[in-house]
């Protein structure tokens, strides 16, 4: 118990310092924030050796702890990866400043001019696991959008994260902005997360990035609003009128181009009237891409090489070269399946029928709904937002990829000349 | 303990029924939703006698319980008040449909057309106290924006609320929409609220309307996102360059036109260079409006009739004909005071100086910031949103008055012609 009070105090102190730093950042000009970002990107390159030294300590501790080769690889910082972090910050510099503009100014009947000014949210708390590049990526987006940020990374990367945060804070100081606008919580046990989730007087929004368990526990405990992204169980529905030659490459791209990410297809729904023509061809293409199929009984009658799907295959996020396949009797059945098993992430219809396309767009309730294109497009860069800080699968505040604009809000402003209310 | 399980079950069942009804409402056309609203408005008028009978039972129980005359008045339904509820619904019918449109369609370099479609949030939970008109007002805004709604009103108005909800549900049925899109939880103890706040699988957003205690306890317990409005501690800052003849009526309007509401001024901040010229005049005008002043020492030297303000007067929401007055040495001091004691609700600067106006607009962090106009304009109708469901003083999802658009979100939609990701 001895330990708990200092942790809470330290976390509270860091969060209060971030809150104090937030107005100066929010009030700073575009050029100042871009100068700070430039100093961050240059600082990462200039202190590359320091970063690699600190990272080596994390790697050593990780090996001693018995981390898997895949986890160690995610943890590793190389010259090329440090360069990528710096390039990522340079890309954020090039994006337009999202704050300060006034939108939708209208004149009221009493001549009051009313509009909405884009402003930062204030202080954003990011809770994430392993990869140290998140420290730089997330901080850059927050600073660009005028938000202070409190970062709480995983224990495996603590030295790497601390080294990156030190460089980012120095860069803020060099640009005349408060260093406390970027802070890393140096405590890696759960108590530090709990303490952070209770700082509702200092933190305006929590964004957790990591496994479903982490996100659920954050939602359960937080008194601060949370924007969450649980998982991606993405579906493609192949309509009876689909263009088969177009559908095959879309399905292979959606499943196999990068199977380990949240916008990869996990379940393929096929209209029964096209199943005999389509399934053998898609099965062949998937086999060539080393994808295993798990099918419903109708699928297996047409593609005997597929293994039978169990009930738990529907709604499963494989993140692997495995695809669940189900034959459906209608578009309604496809939409019902998505409603029951989907995760509100990304769904596509492949069709030549205009009315089907429009109805699917309207009725499917996902953060991105596509017609005749791969689910892999659900990504901030691909959709034209620039860098993203995550993909929200809940509808409050942001739904889908969160770019700079989603890190802002709007306050009303009114220009009067003596108006009073009647 | 016996009671708890049935309450939880009943609440869960109502919320699940709302969730099942939501897709049909979300997918319905503008004309259907408007027809349902028209049937609601007509139903309230047609069943006026039934409403008054049920309301009389609440009034009787309220008298037996010893409710104050003011509370009994808020509870009372008269022909005129029922007509007002119906008129309120008719106004919502006249507003444009907020859902289904696609905004900001852009063409990506691969010719994918990407836009954002306005969609309902899903199911909205409203937790409110006393006034029965909220039942009709809130339900109308939710139905118009394609959202199902679960209402949980206070115990004093339970029979009136149940009667209104019955009429609204019948109207949905008449228009061919699911009756479960509007539900009232018929249990008025706290356990029903707790049960509702645990329905995160069914409810997408909670909007509490009531006292600060209710709202804080909802935020603490809810696993569902909450949009909250704690209180309104609104400030006017009279700059050294203010036009005194314009400033006096603005201040009197902000304080006295309707002192019991959240957008009334509670604290007046006056620049020291204008205090001697301005304070005696505003004190005279406030006295004529029966407003008592509580001043800082400098204020009292200039206006000896004011009583001394204690530390707790700064940041106090009087909701009464009382005004705290403080002389400040600069605009910075005024902004600092607002940052320390304000509630992010509404603040105004009165000035002739353009640079001061623009800086105040930029640096003051409230849901509405005005130049040379009364704080009383922070209201959905006054700002041009039409009817409002509340005023948010937190920045996530909505900041300021919440109209129909704030009850929606946007999903990404993409029109492809075979695009795959490279």
PDB file of C-alpha atoms in Angstrom, chain A residues 23 26-27 102 104 106 108 110 112 114 116-122 200-201 204-205 216 219-220 222-223 225-228 246 249-251 253 257-258 263 339 358 360-374 376-385 394-401 405-406 408-422, chain B residues 23 26-27 102 104 106 108 110 112 114 116-122 200-201 204-205 216 219-220 222-223 225-228 246 249-251 253 257-258 263 339 358 360-374 376-385 394-401 405-406 408-422:
ATOM      1  CA  UNK A  23      -3.668  27.364 -22.664  1.00  0.00           C
ATOM      2  CA  UNK A  26      -3.837  26.442 -27.507  1.00  0.00           C
ATOM      3  CA  UNK A  27      -3.072  30.144 -27.857  1.00  0.00           C
ATOM      4  CA  UNK A 102     -14.353  30.146 -37.626  1.00  0.00           C
ATOM      5  CA  UNK A 104     -20.486  28.623 -40.540  1.00  0.00           C
ATOM      6  CA  UNK A 106     -24.542  33.225 -40.008  1.00  0.00           C
ATOM      7  CA  UNK A 108     -29.267  36.148 -36.898  1.00  0.00           C
ATOM      8  CA  UNK A 110     -31.109  40.661 -34.636  1.00  0.00           C
ATOM      9  CA  UNK A 112     -25.790  39.100 -34.265  1.00  0.00           C
ATOM     10  CA  UNK A 114     -22.824  33.681 -34.868  1.00  0.00           C
ATOM     11  CA  UNK A 116     -18.144  28.256 -34.466  1.00  0.00           C
ATOM     12  CA  UNK A 117     -14.407  28.478 -33.789  1.00  0.00           C
ATOM     13  CA  UNK A 118     -12.266  25.316 -33.944  1.00  0.00           C
ATOM     14  CA  UNK A 119     -10.382  24.892 -30.682  1.00  0.00           C
ATOM     15  CA  UNK A 120      -8.235  22.158 -29.116  1.00  0.00           C
ATOM     16  CA  UNK A 121      -9.861  19.750 -26.673  1.00  0.00           C
ATOM     17  CA  UNK A 122      -7.342  20.690 -23.967  1.00  0.00           C
ATOM     18  CA  UNK A 200     -11.087  14.384 -14.700  1.00  0.00           C
ATOM     19  CA  UNK A 201     -10.253  17.909 -13.591  1.00  0.00           C
ATOM     20  CA  UNK A 204     -10.358  16.088 -21.274  1.00  0.00           C
ATOM     21  CA  UNK A 205     -10.169  12.876 -23.299  1.00  0.00           C
ATOM     22  CA  UNK A 216     -12.393  -2.525 -21.706  1.00  0.00           C
ATOM     23  CA  UNK A 219     -13.709   2.231 -20.191  1.00  0.00           C
ATOM     24  CA  UNK A 220     -14.876   0.569 -16.996  1.00  0.00           C
ATOM     25  CA  UNK A 222     -12.553   6.060 -16.431  1.00  0.00           C
ATOM     26  CA  UNK A 223     -14.470   9.097 -15.252  1.00  0.00           C
ATOM     27  CA  UNK A 225     -14.584  10.454 -21.719  1.00  0.00           C
ATOM     28  CA  UNK A 226     -12.897   7.632 -23.653  1.00  0.00           C
ATOM     29  CA  UNK A 227     -12.741   7.192 -27.422  1.00  0.00           C
ATOM     30  CA  UNK A 228     -12.295   3.566 -28.065  1.00  0.00           C
ATOM     31  CA  UNK A 246     -13.442  -7.134 -60.055  1.00  0.00           C
ATOM     32  CA  UNK A 249      -8.808  -8.938 -56.448  1.00  0.00           C
ATOM     33  CA  UNK A 250     -10.776  -6.795 -53.963  1.00  0.00           C
ATOM     34  CA  UNK A 251     -11.381  -9.796 -51.692  1.00  0.00           C
ATOM     35  CA  UNK A 253      -6.512  -7.451 -51.176  1.00  0.00           C
ATOM     36  CA  UNK A 257      -2.460  -7.609 -48.345  1.00  0.00           C
ATOM     37  CA  UNK A 258      -1.821  -7.159 -44.593  1.00  0.00           C
ATOM     38  CA  UNK A 263      -9.193  -3.181 -41.513  1.00  0.00           C
ATOM     39  CA  UNK A 339     -25.451  -6.355 -37.438  1.00  0.00           C
ATOM     40  CA  UNK A 358     -27.199   2.773 -51.985  1.00  0.00           C
ATOM     41  CA  UNK A 360     -26.101  -1.069 -48.199  1.00  0.00           C
ATOM     42  CA  UNK A 361     -24.397   2.313 -47.693  1.00  0.00           C
ATOM     43  CA  UNK A 362     -27.438   3.587 -45.817  1.00  0.00           C
ATOM     44  CA  UNK A 363     -28.272   0.563 -43.686  1.00  0.00           C
ATOM     45  CA  UNK A 364     -24.883  -0.761 -42.639  1.00  0.00           C
ATOM     46  CA  UNK A 365     -23.763   0.962 -39.496  1.00  0.00           C
ATOM     47  CA  UNK A 366     -19.963   0.954 -39.713  1.00  0.00           C
ATOM     48  CA  UNK A 367     -17.334   3.650 -39.456  1.00  0.00           C
ATOM     49  CA  UNK A 368     -16.561   3.109 -43.169  1.00  0.00           C
ATOM     50  CA  UNK A 369     -18.941   1.524 -45.670  1.00  0.00           C
ATOM     51  CA  UNK A 370     -17.591   0.962 -49.181  1.00  0.00           C
ATOM     52  CA  UNK A 371     -18.978   0.060 -52.570  1.00  0.00           C
ATOM     53  CA  UNK A 372     -16.684  -1.942 -54.859  1.00  0.00           C
ATOM     54  CA  UNK A 373     -13.459  -1.281 -52.986  1.00  0.00           C
ATOM     55  CA  UNK A 374     -11.235  -3.004 -50.430  1.00  0.00           C
ATOM     56  CA  UNK A 376      -8.117  -1.845 -46.356  1.00  0.00           C
ATOM     57  CA  UNK A 377      -8.962   1.789 -47.162  1.00  0.00           C
ATOM     58  CA  UNK A 378     -10.152   2.490 -43.598  1.00  0.00           C
ATOM     59  CA  UNK A 379      -7.096   4.515 -42.641  1.00  0.00           C
ATOM     60  CA  UNK A 380      -6.522   8.224 -42.089  1.00  0.00           C
ATOM     61  CA  UNK A 381      -4.047   8.586 -44.971  1.00  0.00           C
ATOM     62  CA  UNK A 382      -6.159   6.578 -47.411  1.00  0.00           C
ATOM     63  CA  UNK A 383      -9.337   8.555 -46.653  1.00  0.00           C
ATOM     64  CA  UNK A 384      -7.569  11.899 -46.947  1.00  0.00           C
ATOM     65  CA  UNK A 385      -7.326  12.930 -43.266  1.00  0.00           C
ATOM     66  CA  UNK A 394     -18.028   4.210 -31.240  1.00  0.00           C
ATOM     67  CA  UNK A 395     -20.126   7.057 -32.524  1.00  0.00           C
ATOM     68  CA  UNK A 396     -19.648   9.779 -29.938  1.00  0.00           C
ATOM     69  CA  UNK A 397     -17.322  12.629 -31.027  1.00  0.00           C
ATOM     70  CA  UNK A 398     -15.609  10.655 -33.803  1.00  0.00           C
ATOM     71  CA  UNK A 399     -16.521   7.567 -35.815  1.00  0.00           C
ATOM     72  CA  UNK A 400     -13.768   6.098 -37.988  1.00  0.00           C
ATOM     73  CA  UNK A 401     -10.203   7.347 -38.371  1.00  0.00           C
ATOM     74  CA  UNK A 405      -9.870  17.654 -36.770  1.00  0.00           C
ATOM     75  CA  UNK A 406     -11.145  14.921 -34.445  1.00  0.00           C
ATOM     76  CA  UNK A 408     -10.535  19.527 -31.816  1.00  0.00           C
ATOM     77  CA  UNK A 409     -13.987  20.796 -30.929  1.00  0.00           C
ATOM     78  CA  UNK A 410     -15.912  23.982 -31.752  1.00  0.00           C
ATOM     79  CA  UNK A 411     -16.972  26.771 -29.439  1.00  0.00           C
ATOM     80  CA  UNK A 412     -19.650  29.238 -30.473  1.00  0.00           C
ATOM     81  CA  UNK A 413     -18.540  32.838 -30.996  1.00  0.00           C
ATOM     82  CA  UNK A 414     -20.820  35.823 -31.500  1.00  0.00           C
ATOM     83  CA  UNK A 415     -19.999  39.289 -32.804  1.00  0.00           C
ATOM     84  CA  UNK A 416     -22.485  41.799 -31.410  1.00  0.00           C
ATOM     85  CA  UNK A 417     -23.128  45.528 -31.509  1.00  0.00           C
ATOM     86  CA  UNK A 418     -25.096  45.896 -28.315  1.00  0.00           C
ATOM     87  CA  UNK A 419     -27.665  43.112 -28.753  1.00  0.00           C
ATOM     88  CA  UNK A 420     -29.772  42.129 -25.748  1.00  0.00           C
ATOM     89  CA  UNK A 421     -32.323  39.348 -25.532  1.00  0.00           C
ATOM     90  CA  UNK A 422     -35.968  40.344 -25.841  1.00  0.00           C
TER      91      UNK A 422
ATOM     92  CA  UNK B  23     -32.427   0.543 -37.108  1.00  0.00           C
ATOM     93  CA  UNK B  26     -32.648   5.265 -38.538  1.00  0.00           C
ATOM     94  CA  UNK B  27     -33.642   3.833 -41.903  1.00  0.00           C
ATOM     95  CA  UNK B 102     -23.359  13.071 -47.416  1.00  0.00           C
ATOM     96  CA  UNK B 104     -17.426  16.697 -47.959  1.00  0.00           C
ATOM     97  CA  UNK B 106     -13.605  14.326 -52.147  1.00  0.00           C
ATOM     98  CA  UNK B 108      -8.784  10.503 -53.733  1.00  0.00           C
ATOM     99  CA  UNK B 110      -6.980   6.513 -56.869  1.00  0.00           C
ATOM    100  CA  UNK B 112     -12.152   6.599 -54.838  1.00  0.00           C
ATOM    101  CA  UNK B 114     -14.862   9.478 -50.050  1.00  0.00           C
ATOM    102  CA  UNK B 116     -19.180  11.361 -44.647  1.00  0.00           C
ATOM    103  CA  UNK B 117     -22.845  10.448 -44.201  1.00  0.00           C
ATOM    104  CA  UNK B 118     -24.807  11.929 -41.273  1.00  0.00           C
ATOM    105  CA  UNK B 119     -26.355   9.141 -39.222  1.00  0.00           C
ATOM    106  CA  UNK B 120     -28.193   8.918 -35.897  1.00  0.00           C
ATOM    107  CA  UNK B 121     -26.229   7.977 -32.788  1.00  0.00           C
ATOM    108  CA  UNK B 122     -28.552   5.007 -32.143  1.00  0.00           C
ATOM    109  CA  UNK B 200     -23.635  -0.014 -22.656  1.00  0.00           C
ATOM    110  CA  UNK B 201     -24.562  -2.696 -25.181  1.00  0.00           C
ATOM    111  CA  UNK B 204     -25.045   4.946 -27.114  1.00  0.00           C
ATOM    112  CA  UNK B 205     -25.235   8.226 -25.192  1.00  0.00           C
ATOM    113  CA  UNK B 216     -22.057  14.107 -11.043  1.00  0.00           C
ATOM    114  CA  UNK B 219     -20.854  10.625 -14.661  1.00  0.00           C
ATOM    115  CA  UNK B 220     -19.337   8.643 -11.831  1.00  0.00           C
ATOM    116  CA  UNK B 222     -21.884   5.461 -16.221  1.00  0.00           C
ATOM    117  CA  UNK B 223     -20.034   3.110 -18.510  1.00  0.00           C
ATOM    118  CA  UNK B 225     -20.573   8.191 -22.729  1.00  0.00           C
ATOM    119  CA  UNK B 226     -22.277  11.121 -20.968  1.00  0.00           C
ATOM    120  CA  UNK B 227     -22.760  14.643 -22.304  1.00  0.00           C
ATOM    121  CA  UNK B 228     -23.070  16.881 -19.334  1.00  0.00           C
ATOM    122  CA  UNK B 246     -24.164  50.165 -24.619  1.00  0.00           C
ATOM    123  CA  UNK B 249     -28.336  47.554 -20.938  1.00  0.00           C
ATOM    124  CA  UNK B 250     -26.292  44.485 -21.900  1.00  0.00           C
ATOM    125  CA  UNK B 251     -25.308  43.895 -18.252  1.00  0.00           C
ATOM    126  CA  UNK B 253     -30.234  42.090 -19.623  1.00  0.00           C
ATOM    127  CA  UNK B 257     -34.004  39.430 -17.814  1.00  0.00           C
ATOM    128  CA  UNK B 258     -34.328  35.874 -16.444  1.00  0.00           C
ATOM    129  CA  UNK B 263     -26.946  31.693 -19.250  1.00  0.00           C
ATOM    130  CA  UNK B 339     -10.216  30.435 -16.106  1.00  0.00           C
ATOM    131  CA  UNK B 358     -10.369  39.168 -30.997  1.00  0.00           C
ATOM    132  CA  UNK B 360     -10.877  37.552 -25.755  1.00  0.00           C
ATOM    133  CA  UNK B 361     -12.719  35.434 -28.356  1.00  0.00           C
ATOM    134  CA  UNK B 362      -9.594  33.351 -28.907  1.00  0.00           C
ATOM    135  CA  UNK B 363      -8.407  32.925 -25.328  1.00  0.00           C
ATOM    136  CA  UNK B 364     -11.609  32.421 -23.370  1.00  0.00           C
ATOM    137  CA  UNK B 365     -12.518  28.772 -23.346  1.00  0.00           C
ATOM    138  CA  UNK B 366     -16.318  28.766 -23.087  1.00  0.00           C
ATOM    139  CA  UNK B 367     -19.063  27.150 -25.103  1.00  0.00           C
ATOM    140  CA  UNK B 368     -20.138  30.638 -26.250  1.00  0.00           C
ATOM    141  CA  UNK B 369     -17.913  33.717 -26.215  1.00  0.00           C
ATOM    142  CA  UNK B 370     -19.555  37.008 -27.202  1.00  0.00           C
ATOM    143  CA  UNK B 371     -18.408  40.497 -28.088  1.00  0.00           C
ATOM    144  CA  UNK B 372     -20.776  43.337 -27.150  1.00  0.00           C
ATOM    145  CA  UNK B 373     -23.866  41.194 -26.565  1.00  0.00           C
ATOM    146  CA  UNK B 374     -25.746  39.621 -23.675  1.00  0.00           C
ATOM    147  CA  UNK B 376     -28.528  35.306 -22.544  1.00  0.00           C
ATOM    148  CA  UNK B 377     -27.988  34.372 -26.202  1.00  0.00           C
ATOM    149  CA  UNK B 378     -26.520  30.954 -25.304  1.00  0.00           C
ATOM    150  CA  UNK B 379     -29.594  29.010 -26.391  1.00  0.00           C
ATOM    151  CA  UNK B 380     -30.333  26.780 -29.359  1.00  0.00           C
ATOM    152  CA  UNK B 381     -33.063  29.018 -30.769  1.00  0.00           C
ATOM    153  CA  UNK B 382     -31.077  32.235 -30.308  1.00  0.00           C
ATOM    154  CA  UNK B 383     -27.956  30.812 -31.992  1.00  0.00           C
ATOM    155  CA  UNK B 384     -29.932  29.418 -34.918  1.00  0.00           C
ATOM    156  CA  UNK B 385     -29.910  25.671 -34.126  1.00  0.00           C
ATOM    157  CA  UNK B 394     -17.674  19.676 -21.899  1.00  0.00           C
ATOM    158  CA  UNK B 395     -15.858  19.591 -25.187  1.00  0.00           C
ATOM    159  CA  UNK B 396     -16.242  16.021 -26.342  1.00  0.00           C
ATOM    160  CA  UNK B 397     -18.815  15.530 -29.181  1.00  0.00           C
ATOM    161  CA  UNK B 398     -20.673  18.809 -28.547  1.00  0.00           C
ATOM    162  CA  UNK B 399     -19.778  22.073 -26.820  1.00  0.00           C
ATOM    163  CA  UNK B 400     -22.618  24.530 -26.266  1.00  0.00           C
ATOM    164  CA  UNK B 401     -26.281  24.101 -27.211  1.00  0.00           C
ATOM    165  CA  UNK B 405     -27.029  17.875 -35.573  1.00  0.00           C
ATOM    166  CA  UNK B 406     -25.396  17.162 -32.209  1.00  0.00           C
ATOM    167  CA  UNK B 408     -26.020  12.666 -35.008  1.00  0.00           C
ATOM    168  CA  UNK B 409     -22.572  11.484 -36.049  1.00  0.00           C
ATOM    169  CA  UNK B 410     -20.919  10.824 -39.417  1.00  0.00           C
ATOM    170  CA  UNK B 411     -19.802   7.544 -40.916  1.00  0.00           C
ATOM    171  CA  UNK B 412     -17.366   7.456 -43.812  1.00  0.00           C
ATOM    172  CA  UNK B 413     -18.705   6.187 -47.128  1.00  0.00           C
ATOM    173  CA  UNK B 414     -16.657   5.379 -50.216  1.00  0.00           C
ATOM    174  CA  UNK B 415     -17.786   4.883 -53.801  1.00  0.00           C
ATOM    175  CA  UNK B 416     -15.325   2.632 -55.602  1.00  0.00           C
ATOM    176  CA  UNK B 417     -14.898   1.020 -58.998  1.00  0.00           C
ATOM    177  CA  UNK B 418     -12.638  -1.868 -58.047  1.00  0.00           C
ATOM    178  CA  UNK B 419      -9.976  -0.024 -56.017  1.00  0.00           C
ATOM    179  CA  UNK B 420      -7.553  -2.109 -53.958  1.00  0.00           C
ATOM    180  CA  UNK B 421      -4.837  -0.844 -51.641  1.00  0.00           C
ATOM    181  CA  UNK B 422      -1.300  -0.826 -53.005  1.00  0.00           C
TER     182      UNK B 422
END
